[in-house]
Coordinates of C-alpha atoms and ligand atoms in Angstrom, one line a residue:
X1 CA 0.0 0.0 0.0
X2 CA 1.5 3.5 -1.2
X3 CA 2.3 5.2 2.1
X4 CA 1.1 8.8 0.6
X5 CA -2.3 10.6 1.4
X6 CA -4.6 10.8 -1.1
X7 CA -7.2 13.0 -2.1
X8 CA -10.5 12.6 0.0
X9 CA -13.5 12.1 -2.8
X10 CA -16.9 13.0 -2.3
X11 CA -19.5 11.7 0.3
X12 CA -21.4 10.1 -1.7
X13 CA -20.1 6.6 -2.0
X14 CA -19.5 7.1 1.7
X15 CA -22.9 7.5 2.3
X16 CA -24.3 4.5 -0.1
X17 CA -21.9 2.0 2.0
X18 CA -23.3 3.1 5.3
X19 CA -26.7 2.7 3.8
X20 CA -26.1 -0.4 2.9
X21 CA -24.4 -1.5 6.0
X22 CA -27.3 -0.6 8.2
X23 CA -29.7 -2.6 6.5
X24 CA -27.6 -5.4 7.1
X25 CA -25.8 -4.7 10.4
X26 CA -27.4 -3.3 13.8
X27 CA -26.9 0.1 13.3
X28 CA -24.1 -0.3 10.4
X29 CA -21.4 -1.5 12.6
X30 CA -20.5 -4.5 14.9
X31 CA -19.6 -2.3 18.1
X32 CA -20.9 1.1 18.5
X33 CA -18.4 3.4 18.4
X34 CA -17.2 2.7 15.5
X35 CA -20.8 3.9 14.0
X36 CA -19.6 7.5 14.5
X37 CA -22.3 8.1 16.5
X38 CA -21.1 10.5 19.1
X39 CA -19.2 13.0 16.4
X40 CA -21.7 12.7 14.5
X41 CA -21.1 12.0 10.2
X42 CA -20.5 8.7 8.2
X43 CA -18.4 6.0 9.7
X44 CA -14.9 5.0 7.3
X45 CA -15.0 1.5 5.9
X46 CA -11.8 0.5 5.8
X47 CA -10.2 -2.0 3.6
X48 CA -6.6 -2.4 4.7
X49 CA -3.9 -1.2 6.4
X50 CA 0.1 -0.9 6.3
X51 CA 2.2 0.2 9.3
X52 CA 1.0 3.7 10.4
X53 CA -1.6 4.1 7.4
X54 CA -5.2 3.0 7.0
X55 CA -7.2 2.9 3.7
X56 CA -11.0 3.1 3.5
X57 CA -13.2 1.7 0.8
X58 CA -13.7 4.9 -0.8
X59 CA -10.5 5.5 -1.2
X60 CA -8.6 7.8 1.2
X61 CA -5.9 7.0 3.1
X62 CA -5.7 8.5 7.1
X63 CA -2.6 8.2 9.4
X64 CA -4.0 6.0 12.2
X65 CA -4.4 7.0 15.8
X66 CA -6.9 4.4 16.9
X67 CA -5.0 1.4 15.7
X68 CA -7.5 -1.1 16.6
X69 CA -8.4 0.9 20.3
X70 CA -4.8 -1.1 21.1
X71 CA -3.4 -4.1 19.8
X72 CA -1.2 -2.5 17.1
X73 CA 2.0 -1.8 18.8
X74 CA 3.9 -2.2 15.0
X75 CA 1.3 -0.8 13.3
X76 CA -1.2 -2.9 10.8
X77 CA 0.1 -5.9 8.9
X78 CA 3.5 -5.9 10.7
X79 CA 5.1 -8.8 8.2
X80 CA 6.5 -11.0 11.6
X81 CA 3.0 -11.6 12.9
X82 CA 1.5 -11.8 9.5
X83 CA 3.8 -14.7 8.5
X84 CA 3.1 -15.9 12.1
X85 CA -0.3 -16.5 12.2
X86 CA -0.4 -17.5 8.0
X87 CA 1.8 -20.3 8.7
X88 CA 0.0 -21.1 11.4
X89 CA -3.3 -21.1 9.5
X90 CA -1.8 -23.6 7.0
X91 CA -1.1 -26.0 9.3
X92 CA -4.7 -25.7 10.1
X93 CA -7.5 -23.0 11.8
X94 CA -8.6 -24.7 14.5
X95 CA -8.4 -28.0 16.4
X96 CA -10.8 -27.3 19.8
X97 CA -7.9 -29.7 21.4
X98 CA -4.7 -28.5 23.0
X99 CA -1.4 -27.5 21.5
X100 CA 2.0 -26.9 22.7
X101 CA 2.0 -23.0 20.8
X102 CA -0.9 -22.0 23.4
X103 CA 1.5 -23.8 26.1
X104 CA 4.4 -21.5 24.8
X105 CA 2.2 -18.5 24.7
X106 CA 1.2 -18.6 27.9
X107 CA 5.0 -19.5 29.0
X108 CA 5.8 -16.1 27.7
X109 CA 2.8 -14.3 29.6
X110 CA 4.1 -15.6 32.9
X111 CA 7.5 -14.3 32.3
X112 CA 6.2 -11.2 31.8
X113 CA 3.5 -10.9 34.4
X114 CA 5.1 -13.0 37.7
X115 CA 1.8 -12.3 39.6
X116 CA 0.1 -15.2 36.7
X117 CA 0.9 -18.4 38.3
X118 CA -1.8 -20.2 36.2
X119 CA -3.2 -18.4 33.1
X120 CA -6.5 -19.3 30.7
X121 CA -6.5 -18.1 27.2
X122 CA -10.1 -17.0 25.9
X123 CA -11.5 -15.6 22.9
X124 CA -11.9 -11.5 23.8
X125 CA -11.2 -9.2 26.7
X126 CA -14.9 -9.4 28.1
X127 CA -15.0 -13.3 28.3
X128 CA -11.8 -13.0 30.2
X129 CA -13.2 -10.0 33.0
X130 CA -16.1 -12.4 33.0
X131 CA -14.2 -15.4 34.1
X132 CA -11.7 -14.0 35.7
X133 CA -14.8 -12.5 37.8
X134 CA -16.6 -16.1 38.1
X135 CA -12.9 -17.2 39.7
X136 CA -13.0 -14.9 42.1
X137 CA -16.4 -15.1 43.1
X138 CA -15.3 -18.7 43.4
X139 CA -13.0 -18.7 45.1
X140 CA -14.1 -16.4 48.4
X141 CA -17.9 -17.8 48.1
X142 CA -18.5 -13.9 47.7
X143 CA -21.1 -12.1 45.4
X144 CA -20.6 -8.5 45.1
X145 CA -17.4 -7.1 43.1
X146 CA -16.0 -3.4 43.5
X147 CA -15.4 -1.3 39.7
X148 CA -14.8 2.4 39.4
X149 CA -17.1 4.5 37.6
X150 CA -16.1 5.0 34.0
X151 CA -13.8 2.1 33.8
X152 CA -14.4 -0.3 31.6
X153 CA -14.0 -4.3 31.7
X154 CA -16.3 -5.3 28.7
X155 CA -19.9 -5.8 28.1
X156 CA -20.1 -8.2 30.8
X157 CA -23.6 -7.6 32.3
X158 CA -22.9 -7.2 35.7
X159 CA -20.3 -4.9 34.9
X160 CA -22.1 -2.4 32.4
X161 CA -22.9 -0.1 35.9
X162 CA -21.4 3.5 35.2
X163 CA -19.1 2.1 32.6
X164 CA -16.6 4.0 30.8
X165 CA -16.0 3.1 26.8
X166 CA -18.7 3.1 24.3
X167 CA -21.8 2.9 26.6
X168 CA -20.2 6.5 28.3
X169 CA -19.8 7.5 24.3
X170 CA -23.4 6.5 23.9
X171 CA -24.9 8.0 26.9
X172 CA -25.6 4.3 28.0
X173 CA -23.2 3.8 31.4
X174 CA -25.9 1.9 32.9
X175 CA -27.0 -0.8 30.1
X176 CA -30.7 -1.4 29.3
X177 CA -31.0 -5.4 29.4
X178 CA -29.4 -5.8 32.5
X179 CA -31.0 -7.5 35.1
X180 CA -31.3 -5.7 38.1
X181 CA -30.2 -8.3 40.4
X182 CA -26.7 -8.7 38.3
X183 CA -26.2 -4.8 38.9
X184 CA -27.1 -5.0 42.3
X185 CA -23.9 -7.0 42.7
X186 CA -21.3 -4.6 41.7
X187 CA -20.6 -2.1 43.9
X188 CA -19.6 1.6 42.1
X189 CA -16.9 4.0 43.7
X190 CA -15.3 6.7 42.7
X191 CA -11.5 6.0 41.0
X192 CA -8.9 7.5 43.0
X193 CA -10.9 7.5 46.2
X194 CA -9.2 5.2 48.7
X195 CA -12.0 6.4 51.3
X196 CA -14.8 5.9 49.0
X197 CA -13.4 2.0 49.0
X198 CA -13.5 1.9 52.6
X199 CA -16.7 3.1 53.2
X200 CA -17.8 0.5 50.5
X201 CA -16.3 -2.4 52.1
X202 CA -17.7 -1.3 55.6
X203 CA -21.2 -1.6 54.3
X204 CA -20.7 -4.6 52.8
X205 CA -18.6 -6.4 55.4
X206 CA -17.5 -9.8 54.2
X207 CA -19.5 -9.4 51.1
X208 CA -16.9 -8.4 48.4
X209 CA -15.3 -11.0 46.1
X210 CA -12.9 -8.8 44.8
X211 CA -11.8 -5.3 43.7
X212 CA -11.9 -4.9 39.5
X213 CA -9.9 -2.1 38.5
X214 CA -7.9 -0.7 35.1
X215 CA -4.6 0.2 37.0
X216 CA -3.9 3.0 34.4
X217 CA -8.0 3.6 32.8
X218 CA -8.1 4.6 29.4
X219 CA -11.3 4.4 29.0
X220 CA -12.9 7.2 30.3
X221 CA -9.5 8.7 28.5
X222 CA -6.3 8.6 29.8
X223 CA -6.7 8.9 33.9
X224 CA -3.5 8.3 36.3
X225 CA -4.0 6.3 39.5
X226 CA -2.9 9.1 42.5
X227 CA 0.3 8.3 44.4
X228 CA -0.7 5.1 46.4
X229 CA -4.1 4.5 45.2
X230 CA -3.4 0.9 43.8
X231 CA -1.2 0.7 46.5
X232 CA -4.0 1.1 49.0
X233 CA -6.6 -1.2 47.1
X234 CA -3.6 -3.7 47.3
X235 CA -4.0 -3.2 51.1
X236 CA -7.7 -3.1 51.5
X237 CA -8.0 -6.1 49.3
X238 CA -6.0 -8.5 51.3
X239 CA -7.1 -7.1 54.7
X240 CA -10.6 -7.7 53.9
X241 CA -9.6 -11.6 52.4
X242 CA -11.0 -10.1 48.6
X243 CA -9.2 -10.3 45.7
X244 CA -7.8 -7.4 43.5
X245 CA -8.2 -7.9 39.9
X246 CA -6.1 -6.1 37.2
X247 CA -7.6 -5.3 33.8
X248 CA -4.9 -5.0 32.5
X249 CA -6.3 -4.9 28.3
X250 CA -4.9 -1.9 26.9
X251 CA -1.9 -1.2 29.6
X252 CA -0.5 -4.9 29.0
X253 CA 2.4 -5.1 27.3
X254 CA 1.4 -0.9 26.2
X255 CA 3.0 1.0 29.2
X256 CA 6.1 -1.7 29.3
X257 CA 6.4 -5.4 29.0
X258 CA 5.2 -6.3 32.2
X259 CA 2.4 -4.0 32.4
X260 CA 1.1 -1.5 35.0
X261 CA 1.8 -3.9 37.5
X262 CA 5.0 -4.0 36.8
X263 CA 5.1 -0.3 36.5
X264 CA 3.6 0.7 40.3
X265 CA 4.9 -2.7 42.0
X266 CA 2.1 -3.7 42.7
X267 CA 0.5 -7.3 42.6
X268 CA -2.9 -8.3 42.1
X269 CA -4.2 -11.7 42.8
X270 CA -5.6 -12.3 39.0
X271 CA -5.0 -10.1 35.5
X272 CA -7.0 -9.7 32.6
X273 CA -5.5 -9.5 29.2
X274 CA -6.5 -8.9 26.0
X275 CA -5.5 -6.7 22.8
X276 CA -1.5 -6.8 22.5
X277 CA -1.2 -10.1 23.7
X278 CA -3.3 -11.2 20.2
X279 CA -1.1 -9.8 18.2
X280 CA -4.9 -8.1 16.3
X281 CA -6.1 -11.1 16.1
X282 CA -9.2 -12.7 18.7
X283 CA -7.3 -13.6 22.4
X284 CA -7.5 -12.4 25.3
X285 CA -6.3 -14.7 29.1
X286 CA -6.9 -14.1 32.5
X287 CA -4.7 -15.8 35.0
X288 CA -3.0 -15.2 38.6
X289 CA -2.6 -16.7 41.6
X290 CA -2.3 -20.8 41.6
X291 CA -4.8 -21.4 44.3
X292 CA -7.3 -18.9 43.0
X293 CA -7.3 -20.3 39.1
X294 CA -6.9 -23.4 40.2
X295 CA -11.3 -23.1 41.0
X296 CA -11.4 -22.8 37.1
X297 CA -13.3 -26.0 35.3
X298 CA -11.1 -28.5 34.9
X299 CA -9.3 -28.2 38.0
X300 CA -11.9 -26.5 40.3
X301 CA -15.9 -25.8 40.1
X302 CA -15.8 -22.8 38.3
X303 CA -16.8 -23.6 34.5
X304 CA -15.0 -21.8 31.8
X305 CA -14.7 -22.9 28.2
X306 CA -14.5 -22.0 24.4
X307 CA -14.1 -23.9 21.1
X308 CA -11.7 -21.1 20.0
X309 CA -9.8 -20.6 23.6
X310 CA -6.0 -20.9 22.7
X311 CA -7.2 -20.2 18.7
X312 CA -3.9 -21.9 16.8
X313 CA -3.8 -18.3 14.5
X314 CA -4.4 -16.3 17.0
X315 CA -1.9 -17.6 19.3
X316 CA 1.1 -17.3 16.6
X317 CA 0.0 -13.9 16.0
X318 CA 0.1 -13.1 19.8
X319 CA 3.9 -15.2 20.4
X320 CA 5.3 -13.0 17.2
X321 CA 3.9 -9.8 19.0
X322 CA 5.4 -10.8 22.3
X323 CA 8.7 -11.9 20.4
X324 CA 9.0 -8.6 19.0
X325 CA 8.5 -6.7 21.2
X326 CA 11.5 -8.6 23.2
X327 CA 13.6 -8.1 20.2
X328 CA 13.0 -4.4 19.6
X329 CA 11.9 -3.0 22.8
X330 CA 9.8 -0.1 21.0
X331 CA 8.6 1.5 24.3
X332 CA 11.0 4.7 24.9
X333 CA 10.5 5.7 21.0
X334 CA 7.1 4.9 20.9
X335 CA 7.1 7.4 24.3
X336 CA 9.1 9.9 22.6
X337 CA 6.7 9.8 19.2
X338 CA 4.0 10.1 21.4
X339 CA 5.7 13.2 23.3
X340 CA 6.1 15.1 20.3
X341 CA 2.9 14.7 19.3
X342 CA 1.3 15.8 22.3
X343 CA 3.4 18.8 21.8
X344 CA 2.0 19.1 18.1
X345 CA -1.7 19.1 19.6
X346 CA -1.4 21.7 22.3
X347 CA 0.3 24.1 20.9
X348 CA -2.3 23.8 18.0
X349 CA -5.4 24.3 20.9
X350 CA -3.4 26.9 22.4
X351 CA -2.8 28.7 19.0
X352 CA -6.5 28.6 18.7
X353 CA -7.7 29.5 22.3
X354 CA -9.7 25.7 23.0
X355 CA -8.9 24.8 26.6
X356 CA -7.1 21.0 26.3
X357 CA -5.9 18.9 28.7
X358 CA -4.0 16.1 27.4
X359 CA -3.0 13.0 29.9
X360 CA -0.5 10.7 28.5
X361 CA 1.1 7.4 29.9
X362 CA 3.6 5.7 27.5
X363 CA 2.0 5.3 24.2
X364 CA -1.2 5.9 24.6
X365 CA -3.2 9.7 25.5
X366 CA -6.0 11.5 25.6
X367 CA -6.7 14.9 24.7
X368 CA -9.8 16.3 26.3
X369 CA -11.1 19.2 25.5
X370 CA -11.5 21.1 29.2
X371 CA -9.9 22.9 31.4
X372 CA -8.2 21.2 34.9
X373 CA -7.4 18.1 35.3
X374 CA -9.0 15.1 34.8
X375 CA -8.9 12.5 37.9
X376 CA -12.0 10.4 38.2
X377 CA -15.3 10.0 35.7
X378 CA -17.0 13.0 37.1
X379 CA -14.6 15.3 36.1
X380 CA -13.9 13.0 32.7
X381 CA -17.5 13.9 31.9
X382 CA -16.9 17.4 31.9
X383 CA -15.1 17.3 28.8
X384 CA -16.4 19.2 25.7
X385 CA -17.9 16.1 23.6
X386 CA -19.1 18.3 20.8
X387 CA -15.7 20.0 20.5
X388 CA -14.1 16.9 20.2
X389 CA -16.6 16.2 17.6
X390 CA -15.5 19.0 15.5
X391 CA -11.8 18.5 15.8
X392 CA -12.2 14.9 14.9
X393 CA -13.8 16.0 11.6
X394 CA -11.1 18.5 11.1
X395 CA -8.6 15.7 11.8
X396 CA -10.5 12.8 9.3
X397 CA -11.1 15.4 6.9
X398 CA -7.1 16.3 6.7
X399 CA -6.3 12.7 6.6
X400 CA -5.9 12.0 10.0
X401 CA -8.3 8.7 11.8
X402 CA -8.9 9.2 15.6
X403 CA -10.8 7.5 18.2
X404 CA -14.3 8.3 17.0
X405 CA -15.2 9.4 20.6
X406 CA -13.5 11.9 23.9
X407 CA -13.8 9.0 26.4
X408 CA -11.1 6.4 24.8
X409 CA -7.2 6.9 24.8
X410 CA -5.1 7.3 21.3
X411 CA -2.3 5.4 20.5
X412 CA 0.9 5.8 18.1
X413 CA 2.7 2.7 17.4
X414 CA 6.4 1.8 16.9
X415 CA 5.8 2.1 12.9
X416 CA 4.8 5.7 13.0
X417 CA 7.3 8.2 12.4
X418 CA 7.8 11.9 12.6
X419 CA 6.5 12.3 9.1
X420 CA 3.2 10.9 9.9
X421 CA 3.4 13.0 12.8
X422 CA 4.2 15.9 11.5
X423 CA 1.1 15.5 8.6
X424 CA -1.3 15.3 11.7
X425 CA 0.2 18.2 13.6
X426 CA -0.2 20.4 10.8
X427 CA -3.9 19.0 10.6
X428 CA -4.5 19.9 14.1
X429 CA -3.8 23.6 13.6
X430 CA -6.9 23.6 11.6
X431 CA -8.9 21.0 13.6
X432 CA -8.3 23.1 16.7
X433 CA -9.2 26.1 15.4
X434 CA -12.3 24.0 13.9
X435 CA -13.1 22.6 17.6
X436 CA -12.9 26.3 18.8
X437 CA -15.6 27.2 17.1
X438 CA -18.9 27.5 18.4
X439 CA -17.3 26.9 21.9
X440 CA -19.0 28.8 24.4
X441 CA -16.2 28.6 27.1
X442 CA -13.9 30.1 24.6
X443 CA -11.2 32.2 26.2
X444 CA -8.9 34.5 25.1
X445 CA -5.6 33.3 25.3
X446 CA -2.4 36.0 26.4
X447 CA 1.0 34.9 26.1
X448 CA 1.2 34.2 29.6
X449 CA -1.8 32.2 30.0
X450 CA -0.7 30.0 27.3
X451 CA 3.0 29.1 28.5
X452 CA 0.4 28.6 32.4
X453 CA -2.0 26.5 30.3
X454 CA 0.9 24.7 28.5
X455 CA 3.1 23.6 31.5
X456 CA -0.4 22.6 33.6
X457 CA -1.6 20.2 31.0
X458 CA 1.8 18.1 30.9
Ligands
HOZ501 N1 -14.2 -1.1 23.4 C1 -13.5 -0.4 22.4 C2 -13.0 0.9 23.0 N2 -12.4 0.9 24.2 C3 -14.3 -0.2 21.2 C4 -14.3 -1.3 20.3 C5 -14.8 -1.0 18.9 O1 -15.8 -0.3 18.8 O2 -14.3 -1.6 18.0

């Protein structure tokens, strides 16, 4: 695929391919946000993609910032995991039946994650929170389970309570569909609110399972624990015999090898994975501590299984990711590409007077379009969703794909480069200006408050 931009053509065959997709597909799509929904306009179709570059059906080509919402750490089609899993998918697509490759993929996990004594490999990120939540409920004979508004563990019912994501995107936190006697056992606090945790286990003494947590949550946008927060749940968890659970989707293997918990030192008694360890391709695992998994169907009561668990193709594409990222270690440059993009985008909102704040960990940011800072989903929600809205246009329309929605995280990968970078930068000094408009809380913007705006939002 040429690596150039192209022209963007008119909407109209855009348009007939979304017509035609919603009278086949719920809503055009096959997960919500990628309808376009909350910014409003036609969704891309896209047909392929090389390295940094996606290409839609009609034609244009975008430098990619959503990369899959994750797994692409070498961009699309990197030719290592392609060969990986085509070999793998001539030697055949699926057995249901177990193979050493799944052995040596899971070999590699616990090398990188100590704290996953036992792993399980499943199909997607929600069938792993699921089970991982089953295995601790399990295990302590417990019901009720601890999340933080606006994280997000997958559409698992009992977990779609104030979730972050697409059903925040949507206006839908709180799921229709879910029974209320599967809400009633998940318990919503705060994130970053150590007493708010307390108080919860106090009124439900010796009822909590376990504690379900993104270490680093990306989706309600990029959010950083507070000095000693997962520290503290750590502490909690064991004092109150409950388990504290990692979801560890996007920050595994994204914010270093080992993860968050590598990161903050901190370990949990089970992880869920999903994303990076696929390589793009269908896998997710949840594993931890031996005497907790060890509950799991076929050793323990807890029943777990899949026809595609372990998936032959998908497991060579999630060893070659693992393998090279080993080899080539892409995390400080993928930090410093990210840096100096993050650079690019505030001095474009500061050039055009749109308060941004962008948080950043690693690879992965998000720029929301408020002032302050943004530590929990209350303040997340404060965000300017329509102004978003119009900078993502002013971003797709200059050849530039984003995260169609202001409560996900970005990502660049190890095959962008500055020149991609560069392309979007110069994008965003229109896109801001574009997102400015129409902004109510518009300020003007002095020399001086820009350099104060600048240093408080890094
Ligand atoms: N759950 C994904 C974002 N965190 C969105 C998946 C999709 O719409 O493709």
């Amino acid at each position: 695929m040429a690596r150039k931009l192209t022209k963007v053509p008119g909407t109209k065959l855009r348009k007939n391919l979304f017509a035609r997709a919603r009278k086949a597909l719920v809503g055009g799509v096959n997960s919500p946000v990628r309808a376009f929904k909350s910014v409003g306009g036609d969704p891309v179709f896209v047909e392929a993609g090389s390295g940094p570059f996606l290409r839609a059906a009609d034609g244009r080509t975008f430098v990619d910032f959503c990369l899959s919402w994750g797994p692409l750490m070498f961009g699309h089609a990197r030719r290592e995991i392609v060969e990986a899993a085509k070999a793998a998918l001539e030697r055949g697509s699926t057995f249901g039946a177990a193979t050493m490759a799944e052995v040596e993929l899971a070999e590699r996990i616990k090398d990188a994650f100590p704290s996953m004594e036992l792993v399980r490999l499943t199909s997607s990120g929600t069938e792993a929170d699921m089970s991982a939540l089953r295995a601790a409920r399990a295990f302590t004979g417990r019901d009720l389970v601890i999340k933080f508004a606006g994280c997000y563990h997958g559409h698992v019912d009992s977990l779609l309570v104030a979730a972050g994501s697409g059903a925040t995107t949507l206006g839908v936190p709180d799921s229709a569909g879910v029974p209320k006697a599967f809400a009633a056992t998940t318990v919503v606090v705060p994130f970053n609110d150590l007493p708010a945790v307390e108080a919860a286990f106090k009124r439900n003494k010796g009822r909590v399972a376990a504690i379900i947590v993104e270490p680093i949550p990306a989706n309600m946008g990029v959010v950083f624990p507070k000095d000693g927060f997962l520290q503290g749940l750590r502490r909690i968890a064991t004092r109150e015999k409950s388990l504290l659970i990692f979801d560890e989707v996007i920050t595994g293997f994204r914010v270093c090898y080992g993860g968050a918990q590598t990161l903050f030192g901190v370990k949990p008694d089970l992880t869920v994975l999903g994303k990076i360890v696929g390589g793009g391709l269908p896998l997710a695992a949840y594993g931890g501590r031996k005497d907790v998994m060890s509950v799991v169907a076929p050793e323990g009561p807890a029943y777990q299984a899949g026809t595609l668990s372990g998936n032959p193709v998908a497991v060579a594409a999630g060893a070659a990711t693992l393998d090279l990222l080993r080899t080539e270690d892409p995390y400080a440059r993928m930090e410093d590409l990210k840096a100096y993009f993050c650079e690019g985008l505030r001095r474009a909102a500061v050039a055009a007077g749109v308060p941004l704040r962008i948080q950043s960990f690693g690879s992965m940011f998000t720029p929301f379009f408020l002032d302050g800072e943004v530590t929990d989903y209350a303040s997340a929600l404060k965000a300017d969703k329509a102004a978003y809205g119009r900078y993502f246009h002013g971003m797709l329309k200059r050849g530039v794909y984003l995260p169609p929605a202001q409560w996900e995280a970005a990502f660049v990968s190890y095959a962008h480069t500055h020149r991609e970078l560069d392309v979007a930068i110069g994008a965003a000094a229109f896109a801001m200006a574009e997102a400015a408009e129409g902004q109510s809380r518009r300020l003007p913007i002095t020399r001086k408050r820009s350099k104060k705006r600048l240093m408080k939002s890094r």
